[in-house]
PDB file of C-alpha atoms in Angstrom:
ATOM      1  CA  GLY A 228     231.898  71.320 -26.323  1.00 56.00           C
ATOM      2  CA  ALA A 229     233.699  70.288 -23.179  1.00 81.00           C
ATOM      3  CA  GLY A 230     237.132  71.691 -22.552  1.00 91.00           C
ATOM      4  CA  VAL A 231     240.121  70.168 -20.822  1.00 95.00           C
ATOM      5  CA  SER A 232     239.278  69.105 -17.299  1.00 95.00           C
ATOM      6  CA  GLN A 233     241.620  68.400 -14.421  1.00 96.00           C
ATOM      7  CA  SER A 234     241.118  66.854 -11.023  1.00 96.00           C
ATOM      8  CA  PRO A 235     241.436  67.534  -8.233  1.00 97.00           C
ATOM      9  CA  SER A 236     241.389  71.313  -8.428  1.00 95.00           C
ATOM     10  CA  ASN A 237     243.319  71.513  -5.170  1.00 96.00           C
ATOM     11  CA  LYS A 238     245.459  68.950  -3.402  1.00 97.00           C
ATOM     12  CA  VAL A 239     247.207  69.306  -0.074  1.00 98.00           C
ATOM     13  CA  THR A 240     249.580  66.528   0.838  1.00 97.00           C
ATOM     14  CA  GLU A 241     252.266  65.812   3.364  1.00 97.00           C
ATOM     15  CA  LYS A 242     255.890  65.693   2.386  1.00 97.00           C
ATOM     16  CA  GLY A 243     256.874  62.192   1.353  1.00 97.00           C
ATOM     17  CA  LYS A 244     253.436  61.111   0.165  1.00 98.00           C
ATOM     18  CA  ASP A 245     252.606  60.191  -3.433  1.00 98.00           C
ATOM     19  CA  VAL A 246     250.014  62.137  -5.428  1.00 98.00           C
ATOM     20  CA  GLU A 247     248.161  61.544  -8.673  1.00 98.00           C
ATOM     21  CA  LEU A 248     246.824  64.336 -10.824  1.00 98.00           C
ATOM     22  CA  ARG A 249     244.332  63.631 -13.581  1.00 97.00           C
ATOM     23  CA  CYS A 250     243.722  65.268 -16.941  1.00 97.00           C
ATOM     24  CA  ASP A 251     240.850  64.692 -19.366  1.00 96.00           C
ATOM     25  CA  PRO A 252     241.718  66.243 -22.733  1.00 95.00           C
ATOM     26  CA  ILE A 253     239.291  67.511 -25.317  1.00 94.00           C
ATOM     27  CA  SER A 254     237.741  64.626 -27.182  1.00 91.00           C
ATOM     28  CA  GLY A 255     239.590  63.938 -30.430  1.00 89.00           C
ATOM     29  CA  HIS A 256     242.763  65.730 -29.388  1.00 91.00           C
ATOM     30  CA  THR A 257     245.694  63.423 -29.907  1.00 89.00           C
ATOM     31  CA  ALA A 258     248.388  65.544 -28.243  1.00 91.00           C
ATOM     32  CA  LEU A 259     248.511  66.114 -24.485  1.00 93.00           C
ATOM     33  CA  TYR A 260     250.937  68.192 -22.451  1.00 94.00           C
ATOM     34  CA  TRP A 261     251.726  68.694 -18.799  1.00 96.00           C
ATOM     35  CA  TYR A 262     253.231  71.923 -17.484  1.00 95.00           C
ATOM     36  CA  ARG A 263     254.164  73.147 -14.043  1.00 96.00           C
ATOM     37  CA  GLN A 264     253.590  76.743 -12.971  1.00 92.00           C
ATOM     38  CA  SER A 265     255.444  77.778  -9.850  1.00 89.00           C
ATOM     39  CA  LEU A 266     254.847  81.076  -8.060  1.00 81.00           C
ATOM     40  CA  GLY A 267     256.403  83.894 -10.057  1.00 72.00           C
ATOM     41  CA  GLN A 268     257.555  81.552 -12.775  1.00 76.00           C
ATOM     42  CA  GLY A 269     256.388  80.898 -16.269  1.00 80.00           C
ATOM     43  CA  LEU A 270     255.120  77.549 -17.376  1.00 88.00           C
ATOM     44  CA  GLU A 271     257.655  74.776 -17.257  1.00 91.00           C
ATOM     45  CA  PHE A 272     257.149  71.969 -19.748  1.00 91.00           C
ATOM     46  CA  LEU A 273     257.070  68.534 -18.124  1.00 94.00           C
ATOM     47  CA  ILE A 274     255.932  65.871 -20.585  1.00 94.00           C
ATOM     48  CA  TYR A 275     254.168  65.490 -23.899  1.00 90.00           C
ATOM     49  CA  PHE A 276     252.136  62.641 -25.383  1.00 92.00           C
ATOM     50  CA  GLN A 277     251.227  62.250 -29.034  1.00 88.00           C
ATOM     51  CA  GLY A 278     248.996  59.364 -30.032  1.00 84.00           C
ATOM     52  CA  ASN A 279     250.711  56.038 -29.549  1.00 83.00           C
ATOM     53  CA  SER A 280     254.209  57.450 -29.855  1.00 85.00           C
ATOM     54  CA  ALA A 281     256.677  57.313 -26.998  1.00 87.00           C
ATOM     55  CA  PRO A 282     256.172  60.364 -24.784  1.00 90.00           C
ATOM     56  CA  ASP A 283     258.633  63.222 -24.660  1.00 89.00           C
ATOM     57  CA  LYS A 284     259.737  63.180 -21.030  1.00 91.00           C
ATOM     58  CA  SER A 285     262.516  65.703 -21.430  1.00 89.00           C
ATOM     59  CA  GLY A 286     260.976  68.191 -19.000  1.00 91.00           C
ATOM     60  CA  LEU A 287     260.429  65.922 -16.016  1.00 94.00           C
ATOM     61  CA  PRO A 288     262.531  67.375 -13.193  1.00 94.00           C
ATOM     62  CA  SER A 289     263.362  64.106 -11.463  1.00 94.00           C
ATOM     63  CA  ASP A 290     262.591  60.392 -11.483  1.00 95.00           C
ATOM     64  CA  ARG A 291     259.953  61.032  -8.831  1.00 97.00           C
ATOM     65  CA  PHE A 292     257.767  62.374 -11.627  1.00 97.00           C
ATOM     66  CA  SER A 293     256.029  60.098 -14.104  1.00 96.00           C
ATOM     67  CA  ALA A 294     252.989  60.237 -16.322  1.00 96.00           C
ATOM     68  CA  GLU A 295     250.906  57.886 -18.364  1.00 95.00           C
ATOM     69  CA  ARG A 296     248.157  58.231 -20.855  1.00 94.00           C
ATOM     70  CA  THR A 297     245.690  55.397 -21.125  1.00 85.00           C
ATOM     71  CA  GLY A 298     243.809  54.654 -24.306  1.00 81.00           C
ATOM     72  CA  GLY A 299     245.074  57.826 -25.898  1.00 77.00           C
ATOM     73  CA  SER A 300     242.800  59.918 -23.740  1.00 90.00           C
ATOM     74  CA  VAL A 301     242.999  60.445 -19.978  1.00 95.00           C
ATOM     75  CA  SER A 302     246.407  61.155 -18.491  1.00 96.00           C
ATOM     76  CA  THR A 303     247.695  60.829 -14.953  1.00 97.00           C
ATOM     77  CA  LEU A 304     250.720  62.661 -13.605  1.00 98.00           C
ATOM     78  CA  THR A 305     252.213  60.951 -10.572  1.00 98.00           C
ATOM     79  CA  ILE A 306     254.629  62.534  -8.142  1.00 98.00           C
ATOM     80  CA  GLN A 307     256.244  60.125  -5.712  1.00 98.00           C
ATOM     81  CA  ARG A 308     257.699  61.081  -2.330  1.00 98.00           C
ATOM     82  CA  THR A 309     256.544  64.684  -2.712  1.00 98.00           C
ATOM     83  CA  GLN A 310     258.820  67.508  -1.623  1.00 97.00           C
ATOM     84  CA  GLN A 311     257.916  71.064  -0.687  1.00 96.00           C
ATOM     85  CA  GLU A 312     259.473  72.343  -3.900  1.00 94.00           C
ATOM     86  CA  ASP A 313     256.872  70.339  -5.811  1.00 96.00           C
ATOM     87  CA  SER A 314     254.228  72.824  -4.638  1.00 96.00           C
ATOM     88  CA  ALA A 315     252.897  74.482  -7.783  1.00 96.00           C
ATOM     89  CA  VAL A 316     249.976  74.574 -10.167  1.00 94.00           C
ATOM     90  CA  TYR A 317     250.063  71.693 -12.604  1.00 97.00           C
ATOM     91  CA  LEU A 318     248.460  72.503 -15.926  1.00 95.00           C
ATOM     92  CA  CYS A 319     247.366  70.102 -18.594  1.00 95.00           C
ATOM     93  CA  ALA A 320     246.766  71.072 -22.206  1.00 94.00           C
ATOM     94  CA  SER A 321     245.694  69.274 -25.336  1.00 93.00           C
ATOM     95  CA  SER A 322     245.896  69.994 -29.017  1.00 90.00           C
ATOM     96  CA  LEU A 323     244.324  68.494 -32.081  1.00 87.00           C
ATOM     97  CA  SER A 324     247.566  66.960 -33.273  1.00 75.00           C
ATOM     98  CA  ARG A 325     251.284  67.024 -32.883  1.00 65.00           C
ATOM     99  CA  ARG A 326     251.588  69.928 -35.273  1.00 65.00           C
ATOM    100  CA  ALA A 327     248.480  71.826 -34.324  1.00 67.00           C
ATOM    101  CA  TYR A 328     250.426  74.057 -31.921  1.00 73.00           C
ATOM    102  CA  GLU A 329     247.259  75.682 -30.580  1.00 82.00           C
ATOM    103  CA  GLN A 330     246.999  74.257 -27.101  1.00 88.00           C
ATOM    104  CA  TYR A 331     243.866  74.292 -24.960  1.00 91.00           C
ATOM    105  CA  PHE A 332     244.506  74.413 -21.248  1.00 93.00           C
ATOM    106  CA  GLY A 333     242.659  73.026 -18.289  1.00 94.00           C
ATOM    107  CA  PRO A 334     242.134  75.035 -15.091  1.00 92.00           C
ATOM    108  CA  GLY A 335     245.003  73.307 -13.337  1.00 94.00           C
ATOM    109  CA  THR A 336     245.571  71.453 -10.089  1.00 96.00           C
ATOM    110  CA  ARG A 337     247.062  73.461  -7.254  1.00 95.00           C
ATOM    111  CA  LEU A 338     249.365  71.160  -5.285  1.00 97.00           C
ATOM    112  CA  THR A 339     250.530  72.155  -1.836  1.00 97.00           C
ATOM    113  CA  VAL A 340     253.086  69.995  -0.054  1.00 97.00           C
ATOM    114  CA  THR A 341     253.261  70.632   3.682  1.00 96.00           C
TER     115      THR A 341
ATOM    116  CA  ALA B  67     266.888  76.013 -27.789  1.00 77.00           C
ATOM    117  CA  GLN B  68     264.349  78.778 -27.864  1.00 83.00           C
ATOM    118  CA  SER B  69     263.675  81.181 -24.996  1.00 89.00           C
ATOM    119  CA  VAL B  70     261.237  83.962 -24.223  1.00 93.00           C
ATOM    120  CA  THR B  71     261.698  87.105 -22.163  1.00 95.00           C
ATOM    121  CA  GLN B  72     258.893  89.230 -20.803  1.00 96.00           C
ATOM    122  CA  PRO B  73     260.739  92.148 -19.213  1.00 96.00           C
ATOM    123  CA  ASP B  74     257.771  93.584 -17.356  1.00 95.00           C
ATOM    124  CA  ILE B  75     256.640  91.564 -14.349  1.00 94.00           C
ATOM    125  CA  HIS B  76     253.778  93.888 -13.463  1.00 96.00           C
ATOM    126  CA  ILE B  77     252.028  96.696 -15.338  1.00 97.00           C
ATOM    127  CA  THR B  78     249.257  99.000 -14.184  1.00 97.00           C
ATOM    128  CA  VAL B  79     247.121 100.969 -16.623  1.00 97.00           C
ATOM    129  CA  SER B  80     243.957 102.991 -16.288  1.00 97.00           C
ATOM    130  CA  GLU B  81     240.782 101.734 -17.877  1.00 97.00           C
ATOM    131  CA  GLY B  82     240.486 103.185 -21.360  1.00 97.00           C
ATOM    132  CA  ALA B  83     244.228 103.674 -21.749  1.00 97.00           C
ATOM    133  CA  SER B  84     246.270 101.852 -24.339  1.00 97.00           C
ATOM    134  CA  LEU B  85     248.377  98.839 -23.493  1.00 97.00           C
ATOM    135  CA  GLU B  86     251.561  97.299 -24.788  1.00 97.00           C
ATOM    136  CA  LEU B  87     253.108  94.188 -23.274  1.00 98.00           C
ATOM    137  CA  ARG B  88     256.605  93.335 -24.363  1.00 98.00           C
ATOM    138  CA  CYS B  89     257.891  89.972 -25.485  1.00 98.00           C
ATOM    139  CA  ASN B  90     261.329  89.130 -26.851  1.00 97.00           C
ATOM    140  CA  TYR B  91     262.346  85.718 -28.062  1.00 94.00           C
ATOM    141  CA  SER B  92     265.522  83.896 -28.900  1.00 91.00           C
ATOM    142  CA  TYR B  93     265.431  81.389 -31.727  1.00 87.00           C
ATOM    143  CA  GLY B  94     267.603  80.699 -34.733  1.00 79.00           C
ATOM    144  CA  ALA B  95     264.861  81.172 -37.280  1.00 82.00           C
ATOM    145  CA  THR B  96     261.334  82.513 -37.335  1.00 82.00           C
ATOM    146  CA  PRO B  97     259.427  80.744 -34.593  1.00 88.00           C
ATOM    147  CA  TYR B  98     255.756  80.288 -34.043  1.00 91.00           C
ATOM    148  CA  LEU B  99     254.618  82.897 -31.510  1.00 93.00           C
ATOM    149  CA  PHE B 100     251.680  82.979 -29.145  1.00 94.00           C
ATOM    150  CA  TRP B 101     250.068  85.125 -26.497  1.00 96.00           C
ATOM    151  CA  TYR B 102     247.986  83.511 -23.790  1.00 95.00           C
ATOM    152  CA  VAL B 103     245.949  85.106 -21.004  1.00 96.00           C
ATOM    153  CA  GLN B 104     245.332  83.585 -17.593  1.00 93.00           C
ATOM    154  CA  SER B 105     242.583  85.011 -15.434  1.00 90.00           C
ATOM    155  CA  PRO B 106     242.655  84.244 -11.699  1.00 83.00           C
ATOM    156  CA  GLY B 107     241.890  80.588 -11.040  1.00 76.00           C
ATOM    157  CA  GLN B 108     241.578  79.848 -14.741  1.00 80.00           C
ATOM    158  CA  GLY B 109     243.606  77.976 -17.279  1.00 82.00           C
ATOM    159  CA  LEU B 110     245.350  79.732 -20.104  1.00 90.00           C
ATOM    160  CA  GLN B 111     243.363  80.997 -23.056  1.00 92.00           C
ATOM    161  CA  LEU B 112     244.921  81.643 -26.436  1.00 92.00           C
ATOM    162  CA  LEU B 113     244.651  85.310 -27.483  1.00 95.00           C
ATOM    163  CA  LEU B 114     246.446  85.145 -30.809  1.00 94.00           C
ATOM    164  CA  LYS B 115     249.174  83.385 -32.729  1.00 92.00           C
ATOM    165  CA  TYR B 116     251.686  84.092 -35.465  1.00 93.00           C
ATOM    166  CA  PHE B 117     252.935  81.445 -37.849  1.00 89.00           C
ATOM    167  CA  SER B 118     253.861  83.362 -41.000  1.00 88.00           C
ATOM    168  CA  GLY B 119     252.618  86.050 -43.361  1.00 89.00           C
ATOM    169  CA  ASP B 120     251.225  89.384 -42.201  1.00 91.00           C
ATOM    170  CA  THR B 121     253.285  90.486 -39.230  1.00 92.00           C
ATOM    171  CA  LEU B 122     250.338  92.199 -37.552  1.00 96.00           C
ATOM    172  CA  VAL B 123     247.948  89.621 -36.160  1.00 96.00           C
ATOM    173  CA  GLN B 124     244.558  90.176 -34.665  1.00 96.00           C
ATOM    174  CA  GLY B 125     243.257  88.157 -31.781  1.00 96.00           C
ATOM    175  CA  ILE B 126     240.283  87.857 -29.533  1.00 94.00           C
ATOM    176  CA  LYS B 127     239.065  90.497 -27.086  1.00 94.00           C
ATOM    177  CA  GLY B 128     240.432  93.330 -29.230  1.00 96.00           C
ATOM    178  CA  PHE B 129     244.097  92.379 -28.846  1.00 97.00           C
ATOM    179  CA  GLU B 130     246.694  92.504 -31.571  1.00 97.00           C
ATOM    180  CA  ALA B 131     250.393  91.732 -31.763  1.00 98.00           C
ATOM    181  CA  GLU B 132     253.143  92.635 -34.166  1.00 97.00           C
ATOM    182  CA  PHE B 133     256.028  90.373 -35.112  1.00 95.00           C
ATOM    183  CA  LYS B 134     259.254  92.302 -35.659  1.00 95.00           C
ATOM    184  CA  ARG B 135     262.006  90.041 -36.881  1.00 93.00           C
ATOM    185  CA  SER B 136     264.709  92.712 -36.609  1.00 93.00           C
ATOM    186  CA  GLN B 137     263.926  93.151 -32.914  1.00 94.00           C
ATOM    187  CA  SER B 138     263.053  89.529 -32.146  1.00 94.00           C
ATOM    188  CA  SER B 139     259.895  90.863 -30.603  1.00 96.00           C
ATOM    189  CA  PHE B 140     256.201  90.022 -30.539  1.00 97.00           C
ATOM    190  CA  ASN B 141     254.572  92.739 -28.466  1.00 98.00           C
ATOM    191  CA  LEU B 142     250.919  92.575 -27.507  1.00 98.00           C
ATOM    192  CA  ARG B 143     248.772  95.689 -27.806  1.00 98.00           C
ATOM    193  CA  LYS B 144     245.270  96.887 -27.100  1.00 98.00           C
ATOM    194  CA  PRO B 145     244.031 100.397 -27.900  1.00 97.00           C
ATOM    195  CA  SER B 146     241.680 100.707 -24.939  1.00 97.00           C
ATOM    196  CA  VAL B 147     241.894  98.486 -21.889  1.00 97.00           C
ATOM    197  CA  HIS B 148     238.820  97.290 -20.005  1.00 96.00           C
ATOM    198  CA  TRP B 149     238.776  96.400 -16.322  1.00 95.00           C
ATOM    199  CA  SER B 150     238.065  92.790 -17.297  1.00 94.00           C
ATOM    200  CA  ASP B 151     241.462  92.620 -19.017  1.00 96.00           C
ATOM    201  CA  ALA B 152     243.186  92.429 -15.636  1.00 96.00           C
ATOM    202  CA  ALA B 153     244.973  89.084 -15.753  1.00 96.00           C
ATOM    203  CA  GLU B 154     248.358  87.524 -16.354  1.00 95.00           C
ATOM    204  CA  TYR B 155     249.658  87.425 -19.894  1.00 97.00           C
ATOM    205  CA  PHE B 156     252.127  84.901 -21.228  1.00 96.00           C
ATOM    206  CA  CYS B 157     254.126  85.002 -24.422  1.00 96.00           C
ATOM    207  CA  ALA B 158     255.204  81.644 -25.832  1.00 93.00           C
ATOM    208  CA  VAL B 159     257.351  80.377 -28.663  1.00 92.00           C
ATOM    209  CA  GLY B 160     257.235  77.140 -30.597  1.00 87.00           C
ATOM    210  CA  ALA B 161     259.787  75.700 -33.001  1.00 81.00           C
ATOM    211  CA  PRO B 162     258.326  75.024 -36.450  1.00 76.00           C
ATOM    212  CA  GLY B 163     258.720  71.515 -37.733  1.00 70.00           C
ATOM    213  CA  THR B 164     259.230  69.970 -34.327  1.00 66.00           C
ATOM    214  CA  ALA B 165     256.928  68.710 -31.661  1.00 55.00           C
ATOM    215  CA  SER B 166     254.503  71.366 -30.572  1.00 67.00           C
ATOM    216  CA  LYS B 167     255.618  71.864 -26.988  1.00 75.00           C
ATOM    217  CA  LEU B 168     255.881  75.553 -26.226  1.00 86.00           C
ATOM    218  CA  THR B 169     258.388  77.612 -24.269  1.00 89.00           C
ATOM    219  CA  PHE B 170     256.695  80.251 -22.142  1.00 92.00           C
ATOM    220  CA  GLY B 171     257.855  83.530 -20.705  1.00 93.00           C
ATOM    221  CA  THR B 172     257.472  84.265 -17.016  1.00 92.00           C
ATOM    222  CA  GLY B 173     254.376  86.360 -17.593  1.00 94.00           C
ATOM    223  CA  THR B 174     253.264  89.953 -17.101  1.00 96.00           C
ATOM    224  CA  ARG B 175     250.584  90.706 -14.563  1.00 95.00           C
ATOM    225  CA  LEU B 176     248.241  93.457 -15.732  1.00 97.00           C
ATOM    226  CA  GLN B 177     246.356  95.549 -13.231  1.00 97.00           C
ATOM    227  CA  VAL B 178     243.639  97.911 -14.458  1.00 97.00           C
ATOM    228  CA  THR B 179     242.619 100.881 -12.364  1.00 96.00           C
ATOM    229  CA  LEU B 180     239.196 102.462 -12.706  1.00 90.00           C
TER     230      LEU B 180
END
């Protein structure tokens, strides 16, 4: 079956612009996660959605970052007024449920802020 | 809060040699433990996981890992490395009974020489 997909695969933007990154989870997966992977760093948790529950936003680094998940499926991560330090690979993952723990990752979106 | 340390940033082994990648965690109880592999330009793929029970777990691609509570370690091993194993490997920890967001180590890059 289809895995997690993300778009775009690459995004180059100018400092100060807003960007939207999209994630399509595996069908039937109720939990969705966003991570950020900076050069030489591990994965940094950003936000987590589970069904219709309020998202866990504890990892968002600033109020320039937001995410939504429509209809319990597709999610969009928005970064407003991008800064150069936002340059990273943004990874999306989904899991069958909140307690499934086994996460399936998409290929990521490489964001470059110039 | 849990944390993960992967002390080796980069490891080089010859094809056919054995491999051990180190992972140490910090958590107040027995966590859930994972190893993921990331090939260039790809998302993360789950190699194996430990929840409870037998401390030696088998995964895909011939990998295994051993949970050692006394050492707070979950090292990944493979008896004979193949050139296709060259990738970045991430250890991750999850807290049982809570939301399934994971804390990742900074990764170990494996290079395989022919």
